Structures are given as structure tokens and as C-alpha cells.
Amino acid sequence: MVKSTFLNLPEEKKKRVTEALLHEFSTHALTEAQVARIVKEAGIARGAFYKYFDDLTDAYTYLFKIAIQEIHMNMQPTAKFDPDFFYDRVCKFISKTQHSKYEPMMKLHMLRNEAVVPGSMKTNSEQLLHMTPEIWSAMVLSHEVIVSVFADPDNREANLKRYKESLYLIDKGANK
């Protein structure tokens, strides 16, 4: 967890460190990130980094939460399954991400970092267990189509079309 020494920094210095983190995590996967590059870009001592964060994962988690707050859409569906709700939210998420300073970081997160961030998979798995089969299916598909769009932007429209068709198949099966 980010330390209070970081949170209590003057805004200018906090911004400088945050921008250095964004640059590092936008150009390097978490497993390849380096404190040395961050402290050099931020103009701080290496020891200061560890006064602000426990480690690179802690710094990454801090920045990821900021990014999600800025670009994440409410993905909590209503009680009744609505394919248009999911399709709309995924399209908005992709659009907001692609027009955000966090786009490169989010792409790396979805394609490379998600599996190495401790606890992120477990939390998602626990949430999925409590969903109806239709909502569960839509959430899993939503995640997969976002990854597909980031990994293969040339086929964005084809992937979104297939996603929408799949959502309607789920809805059709739910209403039998």
C-alpha cells in the first residue's frame, strides 16, 4: 500500500513521481520495470522510492487504481441480464481507454500484467462466483473482448460484433 510519506508530499513532487511511474508502466511490463528508471526520471533518490512504496508492485497498484478511477465505467449490471448494457459499457471503456493517457499502461495490464499483480485474479474470481450464469458469461466475455481489442486493434470491429452476437445468444438462452 502506498505510504503516507508519498501521500503527504508536495503536489509538484507527487506529480513528478506519478508521471515517472506512468512512463515506466506504460513502456515496460511490471516484470521488466525498474526502480532505477523511475527514480532517475522523477529526480528522487532510490531510498525515497522505498519510503513512498514497498516495491514496484505497490507503486504499480497505486497507479493502476488512479487509472481505473479515471477511465472505468460502472460494470455493475441490473438484476435482469441486458446484453446492450454490457456491450455499451465495454465500448465506452475501450473508447475512454484509447483516448486516455493511461492507454499504453492499460494495454500492458490486460496483455501482460494482470496475471502477475497479486490478488487481482482471486478478487475477480470471487466476484464471478456470486453472479448469475448469464452475468458471469457476459463478464468473462467482456474481459476477453477488451483483451482482444487491445491485442489486435485491426480487428476491433469484428471482435466487437462477435461479442455483441454472443451476448444476444446468452440472452436468448436465458429466456428459454
Coordinates of N, CA, C and O in Angstrom, one line a residue:
M1 N 0.8 -1.2 0.0 CA 0.0 0.0 0.0 C 0.9 1.2 0.0 O 1.9 1.3 0.7
V2 N 0.5 2.2 -0.8 CA 1.3 3.4 -0.9 C 1.4 4.0 0.5 O 0.5 4.0 1.3
K3 N 2.6 4.5 0.8 CA 2.9 5.0 2.2 C 2.4 6.5 2.4 O 2.4 7.3 1.4
S4 N 2.2 6.9 3.6 CA 1.8 8.2 3.9 C 2.8 9.2 3.5 O 2.5 10.4 3.2
T5 N 4.1 8.8 3.5 CA 5.2 9.8 3.1 C 5.0 10.2 1.7 O 5.3 11.4 1.4
F6 N 4.5 9.3 0.9 CA 4.2 9.7 -0.5 C 3.0 10.6 -0.6 O 2.9 11.7 -1.3
L7 N 1.9 10.2 0.1 CA 0.7 11.0 0.0 C 0.8 12.4 0.6 O 0.1 13.3 0.2
N8 N 1.8 12.6 1.5 CA 2.0 13.9 2.1 C 3.0 14.7 1.4 O 3.3 15.8 1.9
L9 N 3.5 14.3 0.3 CA 4.5 15.0 -0.5 C 3.8 16.3 -1.0 O 2.6 16.3 -1.3
P10 N 4.6 17.3 -1.3 CA 4.0 18.5 -2.0 C 3.5 18.0 -3.4 O 4.1 17.1 -4.0
E11 N 2.4 18.6 -3.8 CA 1.8 18.2 -5.1 C 2.7 18.1 -6.3 O 2.6 17.1 -7.1
E12 N 3.6 19.0 -6.4 CA 4.5 19.0 -7.6 C 5.4 17.8 -7.6 O 5.6 17.1 -8.6
K13 N 5.9 17.4 -6.4 CA 6.8 16.3 -6.3 C 6.0 15.0 -6.5 O 6.4 14.1 -7.2
K14 N 4.8 14.9 -5.9 CA 4.0 13.8 -6.1 C 3.6 13.6 -7.6 O 3.6 12.5 -8.1
K15 N 3.3 14.7 -8.2 CA 3.0 14.6 -9.7 C 4.2 14.1 -10.5 O 4.0 13.3 -11.4
R16 N 5.4 14.6 -10.2 CA 6.6 14.2 -10.9 C 6.8 12.7 -10.7 O 7.1 12.0 -11.7
V17 N 6.7 12.2 -9.5 CA 6.8 10.7 -9.3 C 5.8 9.9 -10.0 O 6.0 8.9 -10.6
T18 N 4.5 10.4 -9.9 CA 3.4 9.7 -10.6 C 3.6 9.7 -12.1 O 3.4 8.6 -12.7
E19 N 4.1 10.7 -12.7 CA 4.4 10.8 -14.1 C 5.5 9.8 -14.5 O 5.4 9.1 -15.5
A20 N 6.5 9.7 -13.6 CA 7.6 8.8 -13.9 C 7.1 7.3 -13.8 O 7.5 6.5 -14.6
L21 N 6.2 7.1 -12.8 CA 5.6 5.7 -12.7 C 4.8 5.4 -14.0 O 4.8 4.3 -14.5
L22 N 4.0 6.4 -14.4 CA 3.2 6.2 -15.6 C 4.0 5.9 -16.8 O 3.7 5.0 -17.6
H23 N 5.1 6.6 -17.0 CA 6.0 6.4 -18.1 C 6.6 5.0 -18.0 O 6.6 4.3 -19.0
E24 N 7.0 4.6 -16.9 CA 7.7 3.3 -16.7 C 6.7 2.1 -17.0 O 6.9 1.2 -17.7
F25 N 5.5 2.3 -16.4 CA 4.5 1.2 -16.5 C 3.7 1.3 -17.8 O 2.9 0.4 -18.1
S26 N 3.9 2.3 -18.6 CA 3.4 2.4 -20.0 C 4.3 1.8 -21.0 O 3.9 1.5 -22.1
T27 N 5.6 1.7 -20.6 CA 6.6 1.2 -21.6 C 7.2 -0.1 -21.2 O 7.8 -0.8 -22.1
H28 N 6.9 -0.6 -20.0 CA 7.5 -1.8 -19.5 C 6.5 -2.6 -18.7 O 5.8 -2.0 -17.9
A29 N 6.4 -3.9 -19.0 CA 5.6 -4.8 -18.2 C 6.1 -4.7 -16.7 O 7.3 -4.4 -16.5
L30 N 5.3 -5.0 -15.8 CA 5.7 -5.0 -14.4 C 6.9 -5.9 -14.1 O 7.8 -5.5 -13.4
T31 N 7.0 -7.0 -14.8 CA 8.1 -7.9 -14.6 C 9.4 -7.4 -15.1 O 10.5 -7.8 -14.8
E32 N 9.3 -6.3 -16.0 CA 10.5 -5.7 -16.6 C 10.8 -4.3 -16.1 O 11.7 -3.7 -16.5
A33 N 9.9 -3.8 -15.2 CA 10.0 -2.4 -14.7 C 11.2 -2.3 -13.8 O 11.7 -3.3 -13.2
Q34 N 11.8 -1.1 -13.7 CA 13.0 -0.9 -12.9 C 12.8 0.4 -12.1 O 12.5 1.5 -12.6
V35 N 13.1 0.2 -10.8 CA 13.1 1.4 -9.9 C 14.1 2.4 -10.4 O 13.9 3.6 -10.3
A36 N 15.3 2.0 -10.9 CA 16.3 2.9 -11.4 C 15.8 3.9 -12.4 O 16.1 5.1 -12.3
R37 N 15.0 3.4 -13.3 CA 14.5 4.3 -14.4 C 13.5 5.3 -13.7 O 13.4 6.5 -14.1
I38 N 12.7 4.8 -12.8 CA 11.7 5.7 -12.2 C 12.3 6.8 -11.4 O 12.0 7.9 -11.6
V39 N 13.3 6.4 -10.6 CA 13.9 7.5 -9.7 C 14.7 8.5 -10.5 O 14.8 9.6 -10.2
K40 N 15.3 8.0 -11.6 CA 16.1 8.9 -12.5 C 15.1 9.9 -13.1 O 15.4 11.1 -13.1
E41 N 14.0 9.4 -13.7 CA 13.1 10.3 -14.3 C 12.4 11.2 -13.4 O 12.2 12.4 -13.7
A42 N 12.1 10.7 -12.2 CA 11.4 11.6 -11.1 C 12.4 12.5 -10.4 O 11.9 13.4 -9.8
G43 N 13.7 12.3 -10.6 CA 14.6 13.1 -9.9 C 14.6 12.9 -8.4 O 14.8 13.9 -7.6
I44 N 14.5 11.7 -7.9 CA 14.5 11.4 -6.5 C 15.6 10.3 -6.2 O 16.0 9.6 -7.1
A45 N 15.9 10.2 -5.0 CA 16.9 9.1 -4.6 C 16.2 7.8 -4.5 O 15.0 7.7 -4.3
R46 N 16.9 6.7 -4.8 CA 16.4 5.4 -4.7 C 15.7 5.1 -3.4 O 14.7 4.5 -3.3
G47 N 16.4 5.5 -2.3 CA 15.8 5.3 -1.0 C 14.5 6.0 -0.8 O 13.6 5.5 -0.1
A48 N 14.3 7.1 -1.5 CA 13.0 7.8 -1.4 C 11.9 7.0 -2.0 O 10.8 6.9 -1.4
F49 N 12.2 6.3 -3.1 CA 11.2 5.4 -3.7 C 10.6 4.4 -2.6 O 9.4 4.2 -2.5
Y50 N 11.5 3.8 -1.8 CA 11.1 2.8 -0.9 C 10.5 3.5 0.4 O 9.9 2.8 1.2
K51 N 10.6 4.8 0.5 CA 9.9 5.5 1.6 C 8.5 5.8 1.1 O 7.6 6.0 2.0
Y52 N 8.2 5.7 -0.2 CA 6.9 6.0 -0.8 C 6.1 4.7 -1.0 O 4.9 4.7 -0.9
F53 N 6.8 3.7 -1.5 CA 6.2 2.4 -1.9 C 7.0 1.2 -1.3 O 8.2 1.3 -1.2
D54 N 6.3 0.1 -1.1 CA 7.0 -1.1 -0.6 C 7.9 -1.6 -1.7 O 9.0 -2.1 -1.4
D55 N 7.4 -1.6 -2.9 CA 8.2 -2.2 -4.0 C 7.5 -1.8 -5.3 O 6.6 -0.9 -5.3
L56 N 7.9 -2.3 -6.5 CA 7.4 -1.9 -7.8 C 5.9 -2.3 -7.9 O 5.1 -1.6 -8.4
T57 N 5.5 -3.5 -7.3 CA 4.1 -3.9 -7.4 C 3.2 -2.9 -6.6 O 2.1 -2.6 -7.1
D58 N 3.7 -2.4 -5.5 CA 3.0 -1.4 -4.7 C 2.8 -0.2 -5.5 O 1.7 0.4 -5.6
A59 N 3.9 0.3 -6.2 CA 3.8 1.5 -7.0 C 2.8 1.3 -8.2 O 2.0 2.2 -8.5
Y60 N 2.9 0.1 -8.8 CA 2.0 -0.2 -9.9 C 0.6 -0.2 -9.5 O -0.3 0.4 -10.1
T61 N 0.3 -0.8 -8.4 CA -1.1 -0.9 -7.8 C -1.6 0.5 -7.6 O -2.8 0.8 -7.9
Y62 N -0.8 1.3 -7.0 CA -1.2 2.7 -6.7 C -1.6 3.4 -8.0 O -2.7 4.0 -8.1
L63 N -0.8 3.3 -9.0 CA -1.1 4.0 -10.3 C -2.2 3.3 -11.0 O -3.1 4.0 -11.6
F64 N -2.3 2.0 -11.0 CA -3.4 1.3 -11.6 C -4.8 1.8 -11.0 O -5.7 2.0 -11.8
K65 N -4.8 1.9 -9.7 CA -6.1 2.4 -9.1 C -6.5 3.8 -9.6 O -7.6 4.1 -9.8
I66 N -5.5 4.7 -9.8 CA -5.7 6.0 -10.3 C -6.3 5.9 -11.7 O -7.3 6.6 -12.1
A67 N -5.7 5.1 -12.5 CA -6.1 4.9 -13.9 C -7.5 4.4 -14.0 O -8.4 4.9 -14.7
I68 N -7.8 3.4 -13.2 CA -9.2 2.8 -13.2 C -10.2 3.8 -12.7 O -11.3 3.9 -13.3
Q69 N -9.9 4.6 -11.7 CA -10.8 5.6 -11.3 C -11.1 6.6 -12.4 O -12.2 7.1 -12.5
E70 N -10.1 6.9 -13.2 CA -10.3 7.9 -14.3 C -11.1 7.3 -15.5 O -11.9 8.0 -16.1
I71 N -10.8 6.1 -15.8 CA -11.4 5.6 -17.0 C -12.5 4.5 -16.9 O -13.2 4.2 -17.8
H72 N -12.6 3.9 -15.7 CA -13.5 2.8 -15.5 C -15.0 3.2 -15.6 O -15.4 4.2 -15.0
M73 N -15.8 2.4 -16.2 CA -17.2 2.6 -16.3 C -17.9 1.7 -15.3 O -17.3 0.7 -14.9
N74 N -19.0 2.0 -14.8 CA -19.8 1.2 -13.9 C -20.2 -0.1 -14.7 O -20.9 -0.1 -15.6
M75 N -19.6 -1.2 -14.2 CA -19.9 -2.5 -14.9 C -20.9 -3.3 -14.1 O -21.1 -4.5 -14.3
Q76 N -21.5 -2.7 -13.0 CA -22.5 -3.5 -12.2 C -23.8 -3.5 -12.9 O -24.5 -2.5 -13.0
P77 N -24.2 -4.6 -13.5 CA -25.4 -4.7 -14.2 C -26.6 -4.7 -13.3 O -26.5 -4.9 -12.1
T78 N -27.8 -4.4 -13.9 CA -29.0 -4.5 -13.2 C -29.3 -6.0 -12.9 O -28.6 -6.9 -13.4
A79 N -30.4 -6.3 -12.2 CA -30.7 -7.6 -11.8 C -31.0 -8.5 -13.0 O -30.7 -9.7 -13.1
K80 N -31.7 -7.9 -14.0 CA -32.0 -8.6 -15.2 C -30.9 -8.5 -16.2 O -30.4 -7.4 -16.5
F81 N -30.5 -9.6 -16.9 CA -29.5 -9.6 -17.9 C -29.9 -8.7 -19.1 O -31.0 -8.9 -19.6
D82 N -29.0 -7.8 -19.4 CA -29.3 -6.9 -20.6 C -28.0 -6.9 -21.4 O -27.0 -6.3 -21.1
P83 N -28.1 -7.5 -22.6 CA -26.9 -7.6 -23.5 C -26.4 -6.2 -23.9 O -25.2 -5.9 -24.0
D84 N -27.4 -5.2 -24.1 CA -27.0 -3.9 -24.5 C -26.2 -3.2 -23.4 O -25.3 -2.4 -23.7
F85 N -26.5 -3.4 -22.2 CA -25.8 -2.8 -21.1 C -24.3 -3.2 -21.2 O -23.4 -2.3 -21.1
F86 N -24.0 -4.5 -21.3 CA -22.6 -4.9 -21.4 C -21.9 -4.4 -22.6 O -20.8 -3.9 -22.5
Y87 N -22.6 -4.5 -23.7 CA -22.0 -4.0 -25.0 C -21.6 -2.5 -24.9 O -20.5 -2.1 -25.2
D88 N -22.6 -1.8 -24.4 CA -22.4 -0.3 -24.3 C -21.2 0.0 -23.3 O -20.3 0.8 -23.6
R89 N -21.2 -0.7 -22.2 CA -20.1 -0.4 -21.2 C -18.7 -0.8 -21.7 O -17.8 -0.1 -21.5
V90 N -18.6 -1.9 -22.4 CA -17.3 -2.3 -23.0 C -16.9 -1.4 -24.0 O -15.7 -0.9 -24.0
C91 N -17.8 -0.9 -24.9 CA -17.4 0.0 -25.9 C -16.9 1.3 -25.3 O -16.0 1.9 -25.8
K92 N -17.6 1.8 -24.3 CA -17.2 3.0 -23.6 C -15.9 2.9 -22.9 O -15.1 3.8 -23.0
F93 N -15.7 1.7 -22.3 CA -14.4 1.5 -21.6 C -13.3 1.5 -22.6 O -12.2 2.2 -22.4
I94 N -13.4 0.8 -23.7 CA -12.4 0.8 -24.7 C -12.1 2.2 -25.3 O -11.0 2.6 -25.4
S95 N -13.2 2.9 -25.6 CA -13.1 4.2 -26.1 C -12.4 5.2 -25.2 O -11.5 5.9 -25.5
K96 N -12.8 5.2 -23.9 CA -12.2 6.0 -22.9 C -10.8 5.7 -22.7 O -9.9 6.6 -22.6
T97 N -10.4 4.4 -22.7 CA -9.1 4.0 -22.5 C -8.2 4.4 -23.7 O -7.1 4.9 -23.5
Q98 N -8.7 4.3 -24.9 CA -8.0 4.6 -26.1 C -7.8 6.1 -26.3 O -6.9 6.5 -27.1
H99 N -8.5 6.9 -25.5 CA -8.3 8.3 -25.6 C -7.7 8.9 -24.3 O -8.0 10.0 -23.9
S100 N -7.0 8.0 -23.6 CA -6.5 8.4 -22.2 C -5.0 8.3 -22.2 O -4.4 7.5 -22.9
K101 N -4.5 9.1 -21.3 CA -3.0 9.0 -21.1 C -2.6 7.6 -20.5 O -1.5 7.2 -20.5
Y102 N -3.6 6.9 -20.1 CA -3.4 5.6 -19.5 C -3.5 4.4 -20.5 O -3.3 3.2 -20.1
E103 N -3.7 4.7 -21.7 CA -3.9 3.7 -22.7 C -2.8 2.7 -22.8 O -3.0 1.5 -22.7
P104 N -1.5 3.1 -22.9 CA -0.4 2.1 -23.0 C -0.3 1.2 -21.7 O -0.1 0.1 -21.8
M105 N -0.5 1.9 -20.6 CA -0.5 1.1 -19.3 C -1.6 0.1 -19.3 O -1.4 -1.1 -18.9
M106 N -2.8 0.5 -19.6 CA -3.9 -0.4 -19.6 C -3.7 -1.6 -20.6 O -4.1 -2.7 -20.3
K107 N -3.2 -1.3 -21.7 CA -2.9 -2.4 -22.7 C -1.9 -3.4 -22.1 O -2.1 -4.6 -22.1
L108 N -0.8 -2.9 -21.5 CA 0.1 -3.8 -20.9 C -0.5 -4.5 -19.7 O -0.2 -5.7 -19.5
H109 N -1.4 -3.8 -19.0 CA -2.1 -4.5 -17.9 C -2.9 -5.7 -18.4 O -2.7 -6.8 -17.9
M110 N -3.7 -5.5 -19.4 CA -4.6 -6.5 -19.9 C -3.8 -7.7 -20.5 O -4.1 -8.8 -20.4
L111 N -2.7 -7.3 -21.2 CA -2.0 -8.3 -22.0 C -0.9 -9.0 -21.2 O -0.5 -10.1 -21.5
R112 N -0.3 -8.3 -20.2 CA 0.9 -8.9 -19.5 C 0.9 -8.8 -18.0 O 1.4 -9.7 -17.4
N113 N 0.3 -7.8 -17.5 CA 0.5 -7.6 -16.0 C -0.6 -8.2 -15.1 O -0.4 -8.5 -14.0
E114 N -1.8 -8.3 -15.7 CA -2.9 -8.7 -14.9 C -2.7 -10.0 -14.1 O -3.0 -10.1 -12.9
A115 N -2.0 -11.0 -14.7 CA -1.7 -12.2 -14.1 C -0.7 -12.2 -13.0 O -0.6 -13.0 -12.1
V116 N 0.2 -11.1 -13.0 CA 1.3 -11.0 -12.0 C 1.0 -10.1 -10.9 O 1.8 -10.0 -9.9
V117 N -0.1 -9.4 -10.9 CA -0.5 -8.5 -9.8 C -1.2 -9.3 -8.7 O -2.2 -9.9 -9.0
P118 N -0.6 -9.4 -7.6 CA -1.1 -10.3 -6.5 C -2.5 -9.9 -6.1 O -2.9 -8.8 -6.0
G119 N -3.4 -10.9 -6.0 CA -4.7 -10.7 -5.6 C -5.7 -10.3 -6.6 O -6.9 -10.5 -6.4
S120 N -5.3 -9.8 -7.8 CA -6.3 -9.3 -8.7 C -7.1 -10.4 -9.3 O -8.3 -10.3 -9.5
M121 N -6.5 -11.6 -9.6 CA -7.2 -12.7 -10.2 C -8.2 -13.3 -9.1 O -9.3 -13.7 -9.4
K122 N -7.7 -13.4 -7.9 CA -8.5 -14.0 -6.8 C -9.8 -13.2 -6.6 O -10.9 -13.7 -6.5
T123 N -9.6 -11.9 -6.5 CA -10.7 -11.0 -6.2 C -11.8 -11.1 -7.3 O -13.0 -11.3 -7.1
N124 N -11.3 -11.1 -8.6 CA -12.2 -11.2 -9.7 C -12.9 -12.6 -9.7 O -14.1 -12.7 -9.9
S125 N -12.2 -13.6 -9.4 CA -12.7 -15.0 -9.3 C -13.8 -15.1 -8.2 O -14.9 -15.7 -8.5
E126 N -13.6 -14.5 -7.1 CA -14.6 -14.5 -6.0 C -15.8 -13.7 -6.4 O -16.9 -14.2 -6.1
Q127 N -15.7 -12.6 -7.1 CA -16.8 -11.9 -7.5 C -17.6 -12.6 -8.5 O -18.9 -12.7 -8.5
L128 N -16.9 -13.3 -9.5 CA -17.6 -14.1 -10.5 C -18.5 -15.2 -9.9 O -19.5 -15.6 -10.5
L129 N -18.0 -15.8 -8.8 CA -18.7 -16.9 -8.2 C -20.1 -16.6 -7.8 O -21.0 -17.4 -7.7
H130 N -20.4 -15.3 -7.5 CA -21.7 -14.9 -6.9 C -22.6 -14.3 -8.0 O -23.7 -13.8 -7.7
M131 N -22.2 -14.5 -9.2 CA -23.1 -13.9 -10.3 C -24.0 -15.0 -10.9 O -23.6 -16.2 -10.9
T132 N -25.1 -14.6 -11.5 CA -25.9 -15.5 -12.3 C -25.1 -16.0 -13.5 O -24.1 -15.3 -13.9
P133 N -25.4 -17.2 -14.0 CA -24.7 -17.7 -15.2 C -24.6 -16.7 -16.3 O -23.6 -16.6 -17.0
E134 N -25.7 -16.0 -16.6 CA -25.7 -15.0 -17.7 C -24.7 -13.8 -17.4 O -24.0 -13.5 -18.3
I135 N -24.8 -13.3 -16.2 CA -23.9 -12.2 -15.9 C -22.5 -12.7 -15.9 O -21.6 -12.0 -16.4
W136 N -22.2 -13.8 -15.3 CA -20.9 -14.4 -15.3 C -20.3 -14.5 -16.7 O -19.2 -14.1 -17.0
S137 N -21.1 -15.1 -17.6 CA -20.7 -15.3 -19.0 C -20.4 -13.9 -19.7 O -19.4 -13.8 -20.4
A138 N -21.3 -13.0 -19.4 CA -21.1 -11.6 -20.0 C -19.8 -11.0 -19.5 O -19.1 -10.3 -20.2
M139 N -19.5 -11.1 -18.2 CA -18.3 -10.5 -17.6 C -17.1 -11.1 -18.1 O -16.1 -10.5 -18.5
V140 N -17.1 -12.5 -18.3 CA -15.9 -13.2 -18.8 C -15.7 -12.7 -20.3 O -14.6 -12.4 -20.7
L141 N -16.8 -12.7 -21.0 CA -16.7 -12.3 -22.4 C -16.2 -10.8 -22.5 O -15.5 -10.5 -23.4
S142 N -16.7 -10.0 -21.6 CA -16.3 -8.6 -21.7 C -14.8 -8.4 -21.5 O -14.2 -7.7 -22.2
H143 N -14.3 -9.1 -20.5 CA -12.8 -9.1 -20.3 C -12.1 -9.6 -21.5 O -11.1 -8.9 -22.0
E144 N -12.5 -10.7 -22.1 CA -11.9 -11.3 -23.3 C -11.9 -10.4 -24.5 O -10.9 -10.3 -25.2
V145 N -13.0 -9.7 -24.7 CA -13.1 -8.8 -25.9 C -12.2 -7.6 -25.7 O -11.6 -7.1 -26.7
I146 N -12.1 -7.1 -24.5 CA -11.2 -6.0 -24.2 C -9.8 -6.4 -24.5 O -9.1 -5.6 -25.2
V147 N -9.4 -7.5 -24.1 CA -8.1 -8.0 -24.3 C -7.9 -8.2 -25.8 O -6.8 -7.8 -26.4
S148 N -8.9 -8.7 -26.5 CA -8.8 -8.9 -28.0 C -8.6 -7.6 -28.7 O -7.8 -7.5 -29.6
V149 N -9.3 -6.6 -28.3 CA -9.3 -5.3 -29.0 C -7.9 -4.7 -28.7 O -7.3 -4.1 -29.7
F150 N -7.4 -4.8 -27.5 CA -6.0 -4.3 -27.2 C -4.9 -5.0 -28.0 O -4.0 -4.4 -28.5
A151 N -5.1 -6.3 -28.0 CA -4.1 -7.2 -28.7 C -4.1 -7.1 -30.2 O -3.1 -7.2 -30.9
D152 N -5.3 -6.9 -30.7 CA -5.5 -6.9 -32.2 C -6.4 -5.7 -32.6 O -7.6 -6.0 -33.0
P153 N -5.9 -4.5 -32.5 CA -6.8 -3.4 -32.9 C -7.3 -3.4 -34.3 O -8.4 -2.8 -34.6
D154 N -6.6 -4.0 -35.2 CA -7.1 -4.1 -36.6 C -8.4 -4.8 -36.8 O -9.1 -4.6 -37.7
N155 N -8.7 -5.7 -35.8 CA -9.9 -6.5 -35.9 C -10.9 -6.1 -34.8 O -11.7 -6.9 -34.4
R156 N -10.8 -4.8 -34.4 CA -11.6 -4.3 -33.3 C -13.1 -4.5 -33.6 O -13.9 -5.1 -32.8
E157 N -13.5 -4.1 -34.8 CA -15.0 -4.1 -35.1 C -15.5 -5.6 -35.2 O -16.6 -5.9 -34.8
A158 N -14.7 -6.4 -35.8 CA -15.1 -7.9 -35.9 C -15.2 -8.5 -34.5 O -16.1 -9.2 -34.3
N159 N -14.3 -8.2 -33.6 CA -14.3 -8.7 -32.3 C -15.5 -8.2 -31.5 O -16.2 -8.9 -30.8
L160 N -15.8 -6.9 -31.7 CA -17.0 -6.3 -31.0 C -18.3 -6.8 -31.6 O -19.2 -7.1 -30.8
K161 N -18.3 -7.1 -32.9 CA -19.5 -7.7 -33.5 C -19.8 -9.1 -32.9 O -20.9 -9.4 -32.6
R162 N -18.7 -9.9 -32.9 CA -18.8 -11.2 -32.3 C -19.2 -11.2 -30.9 O -20.1 -12.0 -30.4
Y163 N -18.7 -10.2 -30.1 CA -19.1 -10.1 -28.7 C -20.6 -9.8 -28.6 O -21.2 -10.4 -27.8
K164 N -21.0 -8.8 -29.4 CA -22.5 -8.5 -29.3 C -23.4 -9.7 -29.7 O -24.4 -9.9 -29.0
E165 N -23.0 -10.4 -30.7 CA -23.7 -11.6 -31.1 C -23.7 -12.6 -29.9 O -24.8 -13.2 -29.7
S166 N -22.6 -12.8 -29.3 CA -22.5 -13.7 -28.2 C -23.4 -13.3 -27.0 O -24.0 -14.1 -26.4
L167 N -23.4 -12.0 -26.7 CA -24.3 -11.5 -25.6 C -25.8 -11.8 -25.9 O -26.5 -12.2 -25.0
Y168 N -26.2 -11.7 -27.2 CA -27.6 -12.0 -27.5 C -27.8 -13.5 -27.5 O -29.0 -13.9 -27.1
L169 N -26.9 -14.3 -27.8 CA -27.0 -15.7 -27.6 C -27.2 -16.1 -26.1 O -28.1 -16.9 -25.8
I170 N -26.5 -15.4 -25.3 CA -26.6 -15.7 -23.8 C -28.0 -15.3 -23.4 O -28.7 -16.0 -22.7
D171 N -28.5 -14.1 -23.9 CA -29.8 -13.6 -23.5 C -30.9 -14.6 -24.0 O -31.9 -14.9 -23.3
K172 N -30.7 -15.0 -25.2 CA -31.7 -16.0 -25.8 C -31.8 -17.3 -25.0 O -32.9 -17.8 -24.7
G173 N -30.6 -17.8 -24.6 CA -30.6 -19.0 -23.8 C -31.2 -18.8 -22.4 O -31.8 -19.6 -21.8
A174 N -31.0 -17.6 -21.8 CA -31.5 -17.3 -20.5 C -33.0 -17.2 -20.6 O -33.7 -17.4 -19.5
N175 N -33.6 -16.8 -21.7 CA -35.1 -16.6 -21.8 C -35.8 -17.7 -22.4 O -36.9 -17.6 -22.8
K176 N -35.2 -18.9 -22.4 CA -35.9 -20.1 -22.9 C -36.9 -20.6 -22.0 O -36.9 -20.5 -20.8

